[in-house]
């Protein structure tokens, strides 16, 4: 990294943050030598499938942006940025950033997911079932291009971050995990307040382009990626990127956040229609992208796309929302399953799809599928259902 970037990261890591545990000692020759007083979060064990005390989480407000006229910028002269808090936050500059339980815990075959320019499609497609099973317990979650994260610790060229947009009972500020520093940016665009509407990718994946001719692809984005819109030119949104200036996103593959009924007043049918786009997509532990979802990453992403913030993990999702009887299930309701005949730890979530079926991302060996809810295994482990949509 250049001198300016190095000095900025040093500043970032010396800003006092809310204590989550004991102090970390300095590490000679690494970034952590800049922040001997940085607090360490004590989350050494994974609680992805545990039933934990959760309490209520207010849904995130998403999509409340003005619809911009075709003729140009909504507020001329006001730039669009990501609104990161300078000195405390960075912005994800990879299509998908994978967060790990430990720094540098990846294998050589995982380098496609830890490089500065990731190739998540090739990484997931190239793994065997056994390769994917190895990831269980070693990955925490993922963050998408343009999302803000707070750095709370470092180890060499890895940083421990909190993804504030992913609510969890593990930390009141957001979901924690380790990722390579090279996948983050401290560009000036990150710190400009959000002054423009956002485009959200509605296709399974979509390409950003360097020019409106769409013959020079820049980056493949996942479903639910959100970027500030600078202006509209013909069939494209001109969007601000975290570190590479303005790029072109086809309107056929994206939409204005909060710009249609499905995101302003979503229904269960809207949620199920979106979920059906991913039938056949292979499971990925900790996945929240269209290159692979885990069970709760799938439901979290579906609700988030439709403008409703819910917790990241199944155990927390099962403690929020409104309880629903099995006999009163409606499309979009979340169904939970637990060990010990449904009375133990929650380990799985699916979405009721109507007609006695649920759509879910089952396990590493499988893909997203529709399953009858009266399947004996799921009847045995059924632990209740929750509704996040209004009853009327």
PDB file of N, CA and C in Angstrom, residues 93-140:
ATOM      1  N   UNK A  93     -14.455  -3.659  -1.100  1.00  0.00           N
ATOM      2  CA  UNK A  93     -14.093  -3.334  -2.473  1.00  0.00           C
ATOM      3  C   UNK A  93     -13.932  -4.595  -3.323  1.00  0.00           C
ATOM      4  N   UNK A  94     -14.495  -5.706  -2.860  1.00  0.00           N
ATOM      5  CA  UNK A  94     -14.534  -6.957  -3.611  1.00  0.00           C
ATOM      6  C   UNK A  94     -15.990  -7.312  -3.870  1.00  0.00           C
ATOM      7  N   UNK A  95     -16.237  -8.028  -4.954  1.00  0.00           N
ATOM      8  CA  UNK A  95     -17.617  -8.404  -5.270  1.00  0.00           C
ATOM      9  C   UNK A  95     -18.279  -9.089  -4.090  1.00  0.00           C
ATOM     10  N   UNK A  96     -17.555  -9.987  -3.453  1.00  0.00           N
ATOM     11  CA  UNK A  96     -18.005 -10.667  -2.235  1.00  0.00           C
ATOM     12  C   UNK A  96     -16.800 -10.832  -1.321  1.00  0.00           C
ATOM     13  N   UNK A  97     -16.917 -10.375  -0.092  1.00  0.00           N
ATOM     14  CA  UNK A  97     -15.860 -10.562   0.899  1.00  0.00           C
ATOM     15  C   UNK A  97     -16.286 -11.674   1.847  1.00  0.00           C
ATOM     16  N   UNK A  98     -15.459 -12.690   1.977  1.00  0.00           N
ATOM     17  CA  UNK A  98     -15.756 -13.826   2.849  1.00  0.00           C
ATOM     18  C   UNK A  98     -15.065 -13.625   4.187  1.00  0.00           C
ATOM     19  N   UNK A  99     -15.832 -13.709   5.265  1.00  0.00           N
ATOM     20  CA  UNK A  99     -15.302 -13.505   6.611  1.00  0.00           C
ATOM     21  C   UNK A  99     -15.023 -14.845   7.279  1.00  0.00           C
ATOM     22  N   UNK A 100     -13.839 -14.949   7.869  1.00  0.00           N
ATOM     23  CA  UNK A 100     -13.345 -16.185   8.452  1.00  0.00           C
ATOM     24  C   UNK A 100     -13.343 -16.118   9.978  1.00  0.00           C
ATOM     25  N   UNK A 101     -13.311 -17.295  10.605  1.00  0.00           N
ATOM     26  CA  UNK A 101     -13.283 -17.352  12.072  1.00  0.00           C
ATOM     27  C   UNK A 101     -11.926 -16.968  12.626  1.00  0.00           C
ATOM     28  N   UNK A 102     -10.872 -17.236  11.857  1.00  0.00           N
ATOM     29  CA  UNK A 102      -9.509 -16.928  12.271  1.00  0.00           C
ATOM     30  C   UNK A 102      -8.777 -16.252  11.117  1.00  0.00           C
ATOM     31  N   UNK A 103      -7.827 -15.363  11.403  1.00  0.00           N
ATOM     32  CA  UNK A 103      -7.068 -14.718  10.327  1.00  0.00           C
ATOM     33  C   UNK A 103      -6.155 -15.713   9.619  1.00  0.00           C
ATOM     34  N   UNK A 104      -6.145 -15.666   8.306  1.00  0.00           N
ATOM     35  CA  UNK A 104      -5.268 -16.540   7.544  1.00  0.00           C
ATOM     36  C   UNK A 104      -5.618 -18.006   7.637  1.00  0.00           C
ATOM     37  N   UNK A 105      -6.874 -18.319   7.917  1.00  0.00           N
ATOM     38  CA  UNK A 105      -7.273 -19.710   8.084  1.00  0.00           C
ATOM     39  C   UNK A 105      -7.606 -20.421   6.794  1.00  0.00           C
ATOM     40  N   UNK A 106      -7.382 -19.789   5.670  1.00  0.00           N
ATOM     41  CA  UNK A 106      -7.767 -20.366   4.383  1.00  0.00           C
ATOM     42  C   UNK A 106      -6.723 -21.339   3.851  1.00  0.00           C
ATOM     43  N   UNK A 107      -7.166 -22.223   2.963  1.00  0.00           N
ATOM     44  CA  UNK A 107      -6.297 -23.158   2.250  1.00  0.00           C
ATOM     45  C   UNK A 107      -5.826 -22.520   0.952  1.00  0.00           C
ATOM     46  N   UNK A 108      -4.823 -23.111   0.292  1.00  0.00           N
ATOM     47  CA  UNK A 108      -4.419 -22.586  -1.018  1.00  0.00           C
ATOM     48  C   UNK A 108      -5.574 -22.514  -2.011  1.00  0.00           C
ATOM     49  N   UNK A 109      -6.486 -23.477  -1.968  1.00  0.00           N
ATOM     50  CA  UNK A 109      -7.598 -23.461  -2.934  1.00  0.00           C
ATOM     51  C   UNK A 109      -8.603 -22.355  -2.655  1.00  0.00           C
ATOM     52  N   UNK A 110      -8.477 -21.727  -1.486  1.00  0.00           N
ATOM     53  CA  UNK A 110      -9.386 -20.625  -1.144  1.00  0.00           C
ATOM     54  C   UNK A 110      -8.851 -19.256  -1.570  1.00  0.00           C
ATOM     55  N   UNK A 111      -7.695 -19.236  -2.195  1.00  0.00           N
ATOM     56  CA  UNK A 111      -7.079 -17.954  -2.533  1.00  0.00           C
ATOM     57  C   UNK A 111      -7.928 -17.140  -3.505  1.00  0.00           C
ATOM     58  N   UNK A 112      -8.757 -17.804  -4.305  1.00  0.00           N
ATOM     59  CA  UNK A 112      -9.651 -17.061  -5.196  1.00  0.00           C
ATOM     60  C   UNK A 112     -10.660 -16.237  -4.416  1.00  0.00           C
ATOM     61  N   UNK A 113     -10.906 -16.602  -3.161  1.00  0.00           N
ATOM     62  CA  UNK A 113     -11.851 -15.859  -2.330  1.00  0.00           C
ATOM     63  C   UNK A 113     -11.164 -14.861  -1.411  1.00  0.00           C
ATOM     64  N   UNK A 114      -9.841 -14.909  -1.305  1.00  0.00           N
ATOM     65  CA  UNK A 114      -9.122 -14.000  -0.416  1.00  0.00           C
ATOM     66  C   UNK A 114      -8.250 -12.996  -1.166  1.00  0.00           C
ATOM     67  N   UNK A 115      -8.179 -13.117  -2.485  1.00  0.00           N
ATOM     68  CA  UNK A 115      -7.389 -12.195  -3.292  1.00  0.00           C
ATOM     69  C   UNK A 115      -8.023 -10.809  -3.306  1.00  0.00           C
ATOM     70  N   UNK A 116      -7.254  -9.822  -3.732  1.00  0.00           N
ATOM     71  CA  UNK A 116      -7.791  -8.464  -3.850  1.00  0.00           C
ATOM     72  C   UNK A 116      -8.932  -8.428  -4.863  1.00  0.00           C
ATOM     73  N   UNK A 117      -8.760  -9.145  -5.976  1.00  0.00           N
ATOM     74  CA  UNK A 117      -9.825  -9.306  -6.965  1.00  0.00           C
ATOM     75  C   UNK A 117     -10.297 -10.750  -6.879  1.00  0.00           C
ATOM     76  N   UNK A 118     -11.462 -10.955  -6.296  1.00  0.00           N
ATOM     77  CA  UNK A 118     -11.927 -12.312  -6.025  1.00  0.00           C
ATOM     78  C   UNK A 118     -12.593 -12.910  -7.253  1.00  0.00           C
ATOM     79  N   UNK A 119     -12.623 -14.235  -7.273  1.00  0.00           N
ATOM     80  CA  UNK A 119     -13.366 -14.976  -8.296  1.00  0.00           C
ATOM     81  C   UNK A 119     -14.218 -16.001  -7.561  1.00  0.00           C
ATOM     82  N   UNK A 120     -15.295 -15.513  -6.965  1.00  0.00           N
ATOM     83  CA  UNK A 120     -16.141 -16.369  -6.139  1.00  0.00           C
ATOM     84  C   UNK A 120     -16.802 -17.467  -6.965  1.00  0.00           C
ATOM     85  N   UNK A 121     -17.168 -17.151  -8.191  1.00  0.00           N
ATOM     86  CA  UNK A 121     -17.803 -18.163  -9.034  1.00  0.00           C
ATOM     87  C   UNK A 121     -16.874 -19.361  -9.250  1.00  0.00           C
ATOM     88  N   UNK A 122     -15.634 -19.112  -9.606  1.00  0.00           N
ATOM     89  CA  UNK A 122     -14.686 -20.209  -9.834  1.00  0.00           C
ATOM     90  C   UNK A 122     -14.359 -20.927  -8.533  1.00  0.00           C
ATOM     91  N   UNK A 123     -14.282 -20.176  -7.435  1.00  0.00           N
ATOM     92  CA  UNK A 123     -13.973 -20.775  -6.142  1.00  0.00           C
ATOM     93  C   UNK A 123     -15.050 -21.781  -5.732  1.00  0.00           C
ATOM     94  N   UNK A 124     -16.298 -21.372  -5.786  1.00  0.00           N
ATOM     95  CA  UNK A 124     -17.364 -22.279  -5.365  1.00  0.00           C
ATOM     96  C   UNK A 124     -17.537 -23.437  -6.346  1.00  0.00           C
ATOM     97  N   UNK A 125     -17.402 -23.153  -7.648  1.00  0.00           N
ATOM     98  CA  UNK A 125     -17.599 -24.198  -8.652  1.00  0.00           C
ATOM     99  C   UNK A 125     -16.481 -25.228  -8.612  1.00  0.00           C
ATOM    100  N   UNK A 126     -15.301 -24.823  -8.180  1.00  0.00           N
ATOM    101  CA  UNK A 126     -14.155 -25.728  -8.203  1.00  0.00           C
ATOM    102  C   UNK A 126     -14.017 -26.624  -6.993  1.00  0.00           C
ATOM    103  N   UNK A 127     -14.848 -26.405  -5.963  1.00  0.00           N
ATOM    104  CA  UNK A 127     -14.736 -27.212  -4.750  1.00  0.00           C
ATOM    105  C   UNK A 127     -15.583 -28.473  -4.814  1.00  0.00           C
ATOM    106  N   UNK A 128     -15.049 -29.548  -4.284  1.00  0.00           N
ATOM    107  CA  UNK A 128     -15.819 -30.770  -4.099  1.00  0.00           C
ATOM    108  C   UNK A 128     -16.691 -30.617  -2.858  1.00  0.00           C
ATOM    109  N   UNK A 129     -17.588 -31.555  -2.641  1.00  0.00           N
ATOM    110  CA  UNK A 129     -18.407 -31.543  -1.424  1.00  0.00           C
ATOM    111  C   UNK A 129     -17.520 -31.570  -0.191  1.00  0.00           C
ATOM    112  N   UNK A 130     -16.484 -32.383  -0.204  1.00  0.00           N
ATOM    113  CA  UNK A 130     -15.581 -32.451   0.948  1.00  0.00           C
ATOM    114  C   UNK A 130     -14.846 -31.132   1.150  1.00  0.00           C
ATOM    115  N   UNK A 131     -14.463 -30.498   0.057  1.00  0.00           N
ATOM    116  CA  UNK A 131     -13.826 -29.187   0.173  1.00  0.00           C
ATOM    117  C   UNK A 131     -14.763 -28.192   0.845  1.00  0.00           C
ATOM    118  N   UNK A 132     -16.039 -28.235   0.483  1.00  0.00           N
ATOM    119  CA  UNK A 132     -17.017 -27.305   1.063  1.00  0.00           C
ATOM    120  C   UNK A 132     -17.309 -27.650   2.522  1.00  0.00           C
ATOM    121  N   UNK A 133     -17.369 -28.935   2.830  1.00  0.00           N
ATOM    122  CA  UNK A 133     -17.620 -29.331   4.212  1.00  0.00           C
ATOM    123  C   UNK A 133     -16.510 -28.852   5.140  1.00  0.00           C
ATOM    124  N   UNK A 134     -15.305 -28.754   4.628  1.00  0.00           N
ATOM    125  CA  UNK A 134     -14.170 -28.269   5.419  1.00  0.00           C
ATOM    126  C   UNK A 134     -14.409 -26.848   5.907  1.00  0.00           C
ATOM    127  N   UNK A 135     -15.195 -26.081   5.170  1.00  0.00           N
ATOM    128  CA  UNK A 135     -15.454 -24.684   5.512  1.00  0.00           C
ATOM    129  C   UNK A 135     -16.390 -24.523   6.709  1.00  0.00           C
ATOM    130  N   UNK A 136     -17.146 -25.563   7.029  1.00  0.00           N
ATOM    131  CA  UNK A 136     -18.127 -25.469   8.118  1.00  0.00           C
ATOM    132  C   UNK A 136     -17.404 -25.159   9.434  1.00  0.00           C
ATOM    133  N   UNK A 137     -17.798 -24.083  10.071  1.00  0.00           N
ATOM    134  CA  UNK A 137     -17.170 -23.661  11.316  1.00  0.00           C
ATOM    135  C   UNK A 137     -15.959 -22.778  11.120  1.00  0.00           C
ATOM    136  N   UNK A 138     -15.440 -22.719   9.891  1.00  0.00           N
ATOM    137  CA  UNK A 138     -14.264 -21.885   9.621  1.00  0.00           C
ATOM    138  C   UNK A 138     -14.637 -20.549   8.990  1.00  0.00           C
ATOM    139  N   UNK A 139     -15.821 -20.468   8.398  1.00  0.00           N
ATOM    140  CA  UNK A 139     -16.324 -19.213   7.864  1.00  0.00           C
ATOM    141  C   UNK A 139     -17.402 -18.652   8.786  1.00  0.00           C
ATOM    142  N   UNK A 140     -17.522 -17.329   8.803  1.00  0.00           N
ATOM    143  CA  UNK A 140     -18.526 -16.671   9.627  1.00  0.00           C
ATOM    144  C   UNK A 140     -19.708 -16.173   8.792  1.00  0.00           C
TER     145      UNK A 140
END
